[in-house]
Tab-separated table of C-alpha atoms and ligand atoms in Angstrom:
chain	number	residue	atom	x	y	z
B	1	MET	CA	-2.622	-48.648	1.767
B	2	ASP	CA	-1.675	-50.456	-1.436
B	3	LYS	CA	1.975	-50.645	-2.258
B	4	PRO	CA	2.909	-47.296	-3.957
B	5	SER	CA	3.500	-47.383	-7.631
B	6	LYS	CA	7.102	-47.189	-8.678
B	7	LYS	CA	6.953	-43.577	-9.908
B	8	TYR	CA	5.473	-42.454	-6.512
B	9	GLN	CA	8.060	-44.343	-4.458
B	10	PHE	CA	10.271	-41.272	-3.870
B	11	ILE	CA	7.295	-39.298	-2.517
B	12	HIS	CA	6.356	-42.009	-0.026
B	13	ASP	CA	9.999	-42.264	1.038
B	14	ALA	CA	10.442	-38.482	1.413
B	15	LEU	CA	7.299	-38.177	3.601
B	16	ALA	CA	8.188	-41.188	5.680
B	17	GLU	CA	11.608	-39.604	6.339
B	18	ARG	CA	10.002	-36.322	7.520
B	19	LYS	CA	7.704	-38.187	9.833
B	20	LYS	CA	10.566	-40.215	11.307
B	21	ASN	CA	12.475	-37.017	12.094
B	22	ASN	CA	9.578	-35.168	13.640
B	23	GLN	CA	9.661	-32.809	10.646
B	24	PHE	CA	6.498	-33.625	8.903
B	25	ARG	CA	4.276	-30.608	8.219
B	26	SER	CA	0.657	-30.017	7.354
B	27	THR	CA	-1.739	-27.098	7.070
B	28	GLN	CA	-4.356	-26.365	9.686
B	29	ALA	CA	-7.565	-24.404	8.809
B	30	LEU	CA	-8.321	-21.512	11.104
B	31	VAL	CA	-11.206	-19.066	11.418
B	32	PRO	CA	-9.980	-15.509	12.315
B	33	SER	CA	-11.779	-12.848	14.225
B	34	LEU	CA	-11.898	-9.299	12.778
B	35	GLU	CA	-11.900	-7.641	16.230
B	36	SER	CA	-9.047	-9.474	18.124
B	37	MET	CA	-6.119	-11.859	17.785
B	38	THR	CA	-8.423	-14.822	18.465
B	39	ILE	CA	-8.538	-17.616	15.978
B	40	GLU	CA	-10.629	-20.738	16.014
B	41	ARG	CA	-9.246	-24.152	15.290
B	42	GLU	CA	-11.544	-27.173	15.315
B	43	GLY	CA	-13.967	-25.200	17.467
B	44	LYS	CA	-11.256	-24.266	19.970
B	45	SER	CA	-10.460	-20.605	20.513
B	46	LEU	CA	-6.751	-19.602	20.575
B	47	ILE	CA	-4.816	-16.319	20.729
B	48	ASN	CA	-2.640	-16.001	17.545
B	49	PHE	CA	1.021	-15.227	18.307
B	50	SER	CA	2.237	-16.255	14.931
B	51	SER	CA	0.696	-13.623	12.625
B	52	ASN	CA	2.703	-11.249	10.437
B	53	ASP	CA	-0.234	-8.804	10.338
B	54	TYR	CA	1.817	-6.549	12.602
B	55	LEU	CA	-0.452	-3.537	12.518
B	56	GLY	CA	-3.802	-5.336	12.224
B	57	LEU	CA	-4.296	-3.757	8.819
B	58	SER	CA	-5.879	-6.842	7.273
B	59	LYS	CA	-8.841	-6.142	9.472
B	60	HIS	CA	-8.789	-2.338	9.399
B	61	PRO	CA	-12.129	-0.836	8.260
B	62	LYS	CA	-10.453	1.629	5.883
B	63	VAL	CA	-8.425	-1.055	4.244
B	64	ILE	CA	-11.450	-3.292	3.798
B	65	GLU	CA	-13.573	-0.355	2.548
B	66	LYS	CA	-11.076	0.699	-0.092
B	67	ALA	CA	-10.663	-2.857	-1.277
B	68	GLN	CA	-14.437	-3.137	-1.635
B	69	GLU	CA	-14.586	0.268	-3.424
B	70	TYR	CA	-11.943	-0.757	-6.018
B	71	LEU	CA	-13.598	-4.166	-6.415
B	72	GLN	CA	-16.869	-2.404	-7.242
B	73	ARG	CA	-15.312	0.158	-9.501
B	74	PHE	CA	-12.741	-1.875	-11.425
B	75	GLY	CA	-13.927	-5.550	-11.090
B	76	ALA	CA	-12.548	-8.749	-9.551
B	77	GLY	CA	-9.598	-9.199	-11.784
B	78	SER	CA	-7.138	-7.084	-13.833
B	79	GLY	CA	-7.616	-9.276	-16.891
B	80	ALA	CA	-4.145	-9.691	-18.177
B	81	SER	CA	-0.418	-9.351	-17.410
B	82	ARG	CA	1.073	-5.842	-16.942
B	83	LEU	CA	2.559	-5.576	-20.366
B	84	VAL	CA	-0.669	-6.609	-22.170
B	85	THR	CA	-3.771	-4.863	-20.743
B	86	GLY	CA	-3.315	-5.583	-16.998
B	87	THR	CA	-1.825	-2.209	-16.111
B	88	LEU	CA	-4.766	-0.208	-14.879
B	89	SER	CA	-4.366	3.452	-13.889
B	90	ILE	CA	-4.645	2.332	-10.199
B	91	HIS	CA	-1.495	0.172	-10.550
B	92	GLU	CA	0.580	3.069	-11.793
B	93	GLN	CA	-0.883	5.489	-9.270
B	94	LEU	CA	0.046	3.061	-6.467
B	95	GLU	CA	3.557	2.703	-7.740
B	96	GLU	CA	3.982	6.497	-7.847
B	97	LYS	CA	2.710	6.786	-4.387
B	98	LEU	CA	4.978	4.056	-3.140
B	99	ALA	CA	7.992	5.776	-4.639
B	100	GLN	CA	6.988	9.063	-3.139
B	101	THR	CA	6.339	7.610	0.352
B	102	PHE	CA	9.470	5.493	0.469
B	103	GLY	CA	11.644	8.173	-1.138
B	104	THR	CA	12.840	6.207	-4.116
B	105	GLU	CA	12.901	7.393	-7.702
B	106	ALA	CA	10.541	4.600	-8.746
B	107	ALA	CA	8.626	1.552	-7.653
B	108	LEU	CA	7.426	-1.574	-9.398
B	109	LEU	CA	4.763	-3.906	-8.122
B	110	PHE	CA	5.154	-7.681	-7.952
B	111	ASN	CA	2.584	-10.315	-7.069
B	112	SER	CA	4.346	-11.601	-3.964
B	113	GLY	CA	7.636	-11.307	-2.119
B	114	PHE	CA	8.559	-14.897	-3.144
B	115	GLN	CA	7.833	-14.092	-6.745
B	116	ALA	CA	9.775	-10.803	-6.672
B	117	ASN	CA	12.867	-12.444	-5.088
B	118	THR	CA	12.800	-15.409	-7.443
B	119	SER	CA	12.537	-13.218	-10.522
B	120	ILE	CA	14.428	-10.042	-9.836
B	121	ILE	CA	17.663	-11.735	-8.754
B	122	PRO	CA	17.785	-13.879	-11.953
B	123	ALA	CA	17.305	-10.630	-13.892
B	124	LEU	CA	20.257	-9.088	-12.222
B	125	ALA	CA	22.701	-11.970	-12.242
B	126	ASP	CA	23.639	-14.562	-14.810
B	127	ARG	CA	26.058	-17.500	-15.053
B	128	ASN	CA	29.067	-15.122	-15.181
B	129	SER	CA	28.008	-13.173	-12.106
B	130	CYS	CA	28.643	-13.720	-8.383
B	131	ILE	CA	26.039	-13.438	-5.648
B	132	PHE	CA	27.098	-12.793	-2.068
B	133	ILE	CA	24.234	-13.777	0.221
B	134	ASP	CA	23.798	-13.953	4.003
B	135	LYS	CA	23.669	-17.587	5.211
B	136	LYS	CA	20.346	-16.888	6.984
B	137	CYS	CA	18.487	-15.300	4.077
B	138	HIS	CA	14.917	-16.264	3.367
B	139	ASN	CA	14.351	-19.226	1.115
B	140	SER	CA	12.997	-16.992	-1.671
B	141	LEU	CA	16.285	-15.089	-1.882
B	142	ILE	CA	18.203	-18.351	-1.990
B	143	GLN	CA	15.897	-19.776	-4.671
B	144	GLY	CA	16.313	-16.585	-6.741
B	145	SER	CA	20.050	-16.798	-6.458
B	146	ILE	CA	20.085	-20.499	-7.567
B	147	LEU	CA	17.732	-19.703	-10.502
B	148	SER	CA	20.122	-17.030	-11.744
B	149	ARG	CA	22.850	-19.699	-12.276
B	150	ALA	CA	25.412	-17.312	-10.758
B	151	THR	CA	28.225	-18.402	-8.566
B	152	ILE	CA	26.835	-18.236	-4.994
B	153	LYS	CA	29.018	-17.260	-2.059
B	154	ARG	CA	27.264	-17.421	1.236
B	155	PHE	CA	28.683	-15.242	3.915
B	156	ARG	CA	28.423	-15.995	7.691
B	157	HIS	CA	25.365	-14.421	9.163
B	158	ASN	CA	25.842	-10.617	9.442
B	159	ASN	CA	29.603	-11.082	9.293
B	160	LEU	CA	31.001	-8.082	7.446
B	161	ASP	CA	34.645	-9.303	7.575
B	162	HIS	CA	33.712	-12.617	5.976
B	163	LEU	CA	31.743	-10.732	3.301
B	164	LYS	CA	34.661	-8.375	2.632
B	165	ASP	CA	37.102	-11.339	2.359
B	166	LEU	CA	34.816	-13.001	-0.184
B	167	LEU	CA	34.458	-9.780	-2.112
B	168	GLU	CA	38.250	-9.280	-2.154
B	169	GLN	CA	38.864	-12.878	-3.283
B	170	SER	CA	36.369	-12.391	-6.131
B	171	GLU	CA	38.343	-9.427	-7.534
B	172	SER	CA	40.597	-11.767	-9.464
B	173	GLU	CA	37.763	-14.039	-10.671
B	174	ASN	CA	36.515	-11.967	-13.492
B	175	PHE	CA	32.793	-11.952	-12.656
B	176	ASN	CA	30.800	-9.728	-14.945
B	177	ARG	CA	28.691	-8.527	-11.891
B	178	LYS	CA	28.555	-8.754	-8.185
B	179	VAL	CA	25.313	-8.710	-6.232
B	180	ILE	CA	25.075	-8.558	-2.393
B	181	VAL	CA	21.836	-9.977	-1.019
B	182	SER	CA	20.496	-9.655	2.472
B	183	GLU	CA	17.361	-8.872	4.500
B	184	THR	CA	16.946	-6.146	7.085
B	185	VAL	CA	15.095	-8.240	9.710
B	186	PHE	CA	15.748	-11.967	9.614
B	187	SER	CA	12.541	-13.881	9.717
B	188	MET	CA	13.497	-16.722	12.035
B	189	ASP	CA	15.647	-14.773	14.580
B	190	GLY	CA	14.218	-11.284	14.403
B	191	ASP	CA	17.742	-9.711	14.371
B	192	ARG	CA	18.752	-7.011	11.939
B	193	SER	CA	21.396	-6.702	9.206
B	194	PRO	CA	23.978	-3.871	9.274
B	195	VAL	CA	22.342	-2.367	6.205
B	196	ASP	CA	24.492	0.830	6.153
B	197	SER	CA	27.715	-1.197	6.252
B	198	LEU	CA	26.388	-3.579	3.584
B	199	ALA	CA	25.609	-0.576	1.420
B	200	GLU	CA	29.143	0.772	1.948
B	201	LEU	CA	30.753	-2.548	0.940
B	202	ALA	CA	28.518	-2.699	-2.147
B	203	THR	CA	29.742	0.789	-3.094
B	204	GLN	CA	33.331	0.028	-2.398
B	205	PHE	CA	33.279	-3.152	-4.534
B	206	GLU	CA	30.952	-1.861	-7.200
B	207	ALA	CA	28.368	-4.462	-6.352
B	208	LEU	CA	24.617	-4.205	-6.664
B	209	PHE	CA	22.866	-4.282	-3.307
B	210	TYR	CA	19.513	-6.104	-2.845
B	211	SER	CA	17.950	-5.560	0.594
B	212	ASP	CA	14.743	-7.304	1.488
B	213	ASP	CA	12.764	-5.244	4.033
B	214	ALA	CA	9.786	-7.618	4.393
B	215	HIS	CA	9.583	-7.763	8.174
B	216	ALA	CA	10.614	-4.167	8.940
B	217	LEU	CA	7.990	-2.414	6.830
B	218	GLY	CA	5.201	-0.882	8.873
B	219	VAL	CA	6.978	-1.611	12.077
B	220	LEU	CA	10.551	-0.276	12.116
B	221	GLY	CA	12.297	2.839	10.804
B	222	LYS	CA	11.091	6.386	10.638
B	223	GLN	CA	7.292	6.415	10.394
B	224	GLY	CA	7.383	2.660	10.040
B	225	LEU	CA	8.884	3.035	6.511
B	226	GLY	CA	11.343	0.242	7.105
B	227	LEU	CA	15.117	-0.050	7.607
B	228	ASN	CA	15.962	0.598	3.959
B	229	TYR	CA	14.265	3.928	4.145
B	230	LYS	CA	16.564	6.748	2.988
B	231	GLN	CA	19.574	4.469	3.094
B	232	SER	CA	21.802	5.270	0.059
B	233	GLY	CA	23.552	2.576	-1.851
B	234	ILE	CA	20.618	0.215	-2.133
B	235	ASP	CA	19.760	-0.843	-5.663
B	236	ILE	CA	16.684	-2.882	-4.974
B	237	SER	CA	14.764	-2.244	-1.777
B	238	LEU	CA	12.243	-5.058	-1.588
B	239	GLY	CA	8.949	-4.543	0.284
B	240	THR	CA	6.244	-7.081	0.804
B	241	PHE	CA	2.605	-6.467	1.370
B	242	GLY	CA	1.557	-9.693	3.084
B	243	LYS	CA	2.973	-8.708	6.456
B	244	ALA	CA	2.361	-5.237	8.027
B	245	PHE	CA	0.465	-4.027	4.958
B	246	GLY	CA	-2.093	-6.678	5.833
B	247	SER	CA	-2.709	-7.715	2.288
B	248	PHE	CA	-0.794	-9.344	-0.563
B	249	GLY	CA	1.986	-8.533	-3.147
B	250	ALA	CA	5.356	-6.871	-3.116
B	251	PHE	CA	7.221	-4.014	-4.638
B	252	ALA	CA	10.740	-3.082	-5.629
B	253	GLY	CA	11.930	0.442	-4.712
B	254	CYS	CA	14.588	1.383	-7.190
B	255	ASN	CA	15.685	4.040	-9.690
B	256	LYS	CA	13.915	4.661	-12.961
B	257	VAL	CA	16.346	2.846	-15.187
B	258	MET	CA	16.263	-0.223	-12.928
B	259	ARG	CA	12.452	-0.109	-13.140
B	260	GLU	CA	12.605	-0.081	-16.905
B	261	TYR	CA	15.039	-2.889	-16.892
B	262	LEU	CA	12.898	-5.131	-14.604
B	263	ILE	CA	9.815	-4.399	-16.718
B	264	ASN	CA	11.781	-5.763	-19.687
B	265	HIS	CA	13.773	-8.536	-18.012
B	266	SER	CA	12.048	-9.888	-14.927
B	267	GLY	CA	9.958	-12.993	-15.823
B	268	GLY	CA	7.918	-12.774	-12.584
B	269	PHE	CA	6.777	-9.333	-13.596
B	270	ILE	CA	6.193	-10.051	-17.340
B	271	TYR	CA	4.518	-13.474	-17.333
B	272	THR	CA	1.884	-13.239	-14.658
B	273	THR	CA	-1.545	-11.565	-14.220
B	274	ALA	CA	-1.421	-8.144	-12.696
B	275	LEU	CA	-2.611	-7.841	-9.040
B	276	PRO	CA	-6.447	-7.502	-8.814
B	277	PRO	CA	-8.137	-4.126	-8.131
B	278	ALA	CA	-9.328	-5.124	-4.616
B	279	ILE	CA	-5.707	-5.730	-3.527
B	280	ILE	CA	-4.577	-2.376	-5.047
B	281	GLY	CA	-7.367	-0.711	-3.068
B	282	ALA	CA	-6.331	-2.398	0.181
B	283	LEU	CA	-2.687	-1.378	-0.427
B	284	ASP	CA	-3.532	2.207	-1.182
B	285	ALA	CA	-5.449	2.537	2.103
B	286	ALA	CA	-2.660	0.741	4.090
B	287	LEU	CA	-0.082	3.107	2.571
B	288	ASP	CA	-2.080	6.063	3.826
B	289	LEU	CA	-2.344	4.582	7.297
B	290	ILE	CA	1.140	3.226	7.967
B	291	PRO	CA	3.067	6.545	8.432
B	292	GLU	CA	0.249	7.762	10.708
B	293	MET	CA	0.357	4.876	13.142
B	294	GLU	CA	3.205	6.233	15.370
B	295	SER	CA	1.404	5.865	18.641
B	296	GLU	CA	0.417	2.246	17.862
B	297	ARG	CA	3.983	1.430	17.016
B	298	LEU	CA	5.273	3.073	20.226
B	299	LYS	CA	2.955	0.923	22.333
B	300	LEU	CA	3.871	-2.167	20.434
B	301	HIS	CA	7.580	-1.619	20.989
B	302	GLN	CA	7.005	-0.915	24.718
B	303	LYS	CA	5.153	-4.227	24.991
B	304	ILE	CA	7.881	-6.094	23.162
B	305	SER	CA	10.675	-4.766	25.380
B	306	SER	CA	8.861	-5.529	28.600
B	307	PHE	CA	7.968	-9.016	27.413
B	308	LYS	CA	11.623	-9.675	26.426
B	309	GLU	CA	12.822	-8.600	29.784
B	310	ILE	CA	10.289	-10.816	31.668
B	311	ILE	CA	10.967	-13.992	29.735
B	312	GLN	CA	14.751	-13.543	29.772
B	313	ASP	CA	14.528	-13.152	33.587
B	314	ALA	CA	12.526	-16.440	33.522
B	315	GLY	CA	15.482	-18.067	31.915
B	316	PHE	CA	14.433	-18.323	28.240
B	317	GLU	CA	16.949	-17.938	25.469
B	318	ILE	CA	15.854	-15.430	22.805
B	319	GLY	CA	19.060	-14.897	20.783
B	320	GLU	CA	19.749	-11.546	19.111
B	321	THR	CA	16.216	-10.350	18.313
B	322	ASP	CA	15.797	-6.615	17.762
B	323	SER	CA	12.245	-6.575	16.387
B	324	GLN	CA	8.692	-7.799	16.863
B	325	ILE	CA	9.825	-11.344	16.043
B	326	ILE	CA	10.896	-13.132	19.185
B	327	PRO	CA	12.242	-16.731	18.974
B	328	ILE	CA	12.405	-18.845	22.122
B	329	ILE	CA	15.199	-21.179	21.206
B	330	ILE	CA	14.770	-24.616	22.711
B	331	GLY	CA	17.170	-26.698	20.519
B	332	ASP	CA	15.615	-30.154	20.585
B	333	GLU	CA	12.719	-30.826	18.109
B	334	GLY	CA	10.691	-33.050	20.414
B	335	GLU	CA	11.027	-30.598	23.319
B	336	THR	CA	10.019	-27.687	21.013
B	337	MET	CA	6.850	-29.612	20.000
B	338	LYS	CA	6.095	-30.220	23.623
B	339	LEU	CA	6.280	-26.513	24.450
B	340	SER	CA	4.156	-25.647	21.393
B	341	ASN	CA	1.513	-28.197	22.565
B	342	HIS	CA	1.654	-26.879	26.117
B	343	LEU	CA	0.931	-23.311	24.794
B	344	SER	CA	-1.860	-24.596	22.658
B	345	ASP	CA	-3.334	-26.393	25.668
B	346	ASN	CA	-3.336	-22.970	27.322
B	347	GLY	CA	-5.184	-21.298	24.490
B	348	LEU	CA	-2.234	-19.853	22.610
B	349	TRP	CA	-1.214	-20.372	19.017
B	350	VAL	CA	2.599	-20.180	18.722
B	351	SER	CA	4.216	-22.043	15.887
B	352	ALA	CA	7.180	-24.354	16.325
B	353	ILE	CA	9.978	-23.873	13.843
B	354	ARG	CA	12.115	-26.835	13.102
B	355	PRO	CA	14.665	-28.024	10.568
B	356	PRO	CA	14.921	-27.627	7.644
B	357	THR	CA	13.615	-24.127	8.192
B	358	VAL	CA	16.350	-23.621	10.876
B	359	GLU	CA	19.575	-25.549	11.437
B	360	ASN	CA	19.576	-28.814	13.281
B	361	GLY	CA	19.535	-28.263	17.040
B	362	ALA	CA	18.138	-24.745	16.675
B	363	SER	CA	14.468	-25.643	16.954
B	364	ARG	CA	12.347	-22.916	18.516
B	365	ILE	CA	8.972	-21.418	19.051
B	366	ARG	CA	8.547	-18.110	17.216
B	367	ILE	CA	6.440	-15.403	18.748
B	368	THR	CA	5.294	-12.365	16.812
B	369	PHE	CA	3.688	-9.322	18.363
B	370	THR	CA	1.117	-7.125	16.722
B	371	THR	CA	-0.628	-3.916	17.664
B	372	MET	CA	-3.842	-5.999	18.060
B	373	HIS	CA	-2.515	-8.044	20.985
B	374	SER	CA	-4.159	-6.880	24.243
B	375	ASP	CA	-2.329	-6.675	27.573
B	376	SER	CA	-4.313	-9.726	28.747
B	377	ASP	CA	-3.244	-11.684	25.632
B	378	ILE	CA	0.380	-11.066	26.556
B	379	GLU	CA	-0.143	-11.863	30.254
B	380	ARG	CA	-1.597	-15.135	29.255
B	381	LEU	CA	1.431	-15.966	27.164
B	382	VAL	CA	3.814	-14.969	29.946
B	383	ASP	CA	1.941	-17.076	32.495
B	384	ALA	CA	1.934	-20.110	30.234
B	385	LEU	CA	5.703	-19.749	29.516
B	386	LYS	CA	6.525	-19.375	33.172
B	387	ARG	CA	4.455	-22.447	34.027
B	388	TRP	CA	6.340	-24.503	31.482
B	389	LYS	CA	9.698	-23.500	32.989
B	390	GLN	CA	8.684	-24.660	36.445
J	1	PLP	C1	7.836	-13.272	4.045
J	1	PLP	C2	9.065	-12.988	3.279
J	1	PLP	C3	9.107	-13.074	1.876
J	1	PLP	C4	7.976	-13.600	1.067
J	1	PLP	O1	6.970	-12.644	0.816
J	1	PLP	P1	5.534	-13.084	0.342
J	1	PLP	O2	4.897	-11.816	-0.128
J	1	PLP	O3	4.833	-13.669	1.518
J	1	PLP	O4	5.727	-14.080	-0.733
J	1	PLP	C5	10.264	-12.750	1.239
J	1	PLP	N1	11.312	-12.304	1.892
J	1	PLP	C6	11.369	-12.239	3.244
J	1	PLP	C7	12.555	-11.841	3.972
J	1	PLP	C8	10.222	-12.611	3.978
J	1	PLP	O5	10.215	-12.611	5.277
């Protein structure tokens, strides 16, 4: 290749650095199957153990049908942002249904979890505020905190004593507002936050509490309604639709005055085109299905606990997981890539997670279970993992 032009030098340097450290990433095009967890990559068939489509709803006939119906009735796009002419009756109906189902006073749609987190937090905090955020929070929550220009205090992962210390210290610092930010199920470890204790601390220190329920929705909590469900003391309960809802988008569960405030102050709500009708249709159908899927959830949780037992017995390290996300922590990046390749050679797609997504020396493969995995899919994974250990 020609010598890069001067203005592109930093790009070439950054990419070379990633490659040198085994951290270079690229996308891979896959073809999914609607009937199973099989995906095809370059003509090769693999079982997908990295999907967040926990209930298989992206492939559910009722979800697809309702998306098609709304597409036919209301068109391919919503035509404008929500405050112009993009609010269709179906948007407001869905918001009311979300609030009713999740037991919050109100709900407000956003176009993605990333967009919600990066535009709600900056609406809640400003340069005179202080944000207390768990060290392992999702990138979108960190980005949102940085964008707000508030002082950011990161507390040790799930460490209530550390959080309390930081809150106490901040009493003398004259912040106009305090916001506690965490997520109920951590995306790389699958462990849970102490959401009730966080809510108590928020109440005690008169802080706002922002709790992101992305990975719990559909899978955990009463009727799969998440771990924020019916928990008092949460000001924003953030739900996303790209995971168990099987579709796309996000919503904030909150009270009515908060909803009005976000409609007026959250840039990611105001300055973007409203979600398209097909998505609203898919979400409406998914919302009907999720509370009804108790038997599927029960089977899923049984499969997860027996899998965990088997691979721990086989000597694998899985950390503190208490969900459908199961990391197998390897440590070394090269070794992690070898395991990932071994699994792929055995017809299994399991992604490797490396720095900077996780800390140095904490590289892992990350397995997610869905209701669509068959017993034989899981047996195949167990066999391949055992063979690697030998
Ligand atoms: C996946 C995820 C998001 C991002 O949601 P999208 O709708 O995919 O943009 C935000 N927060 C957490 C905790 C997540 O796991």
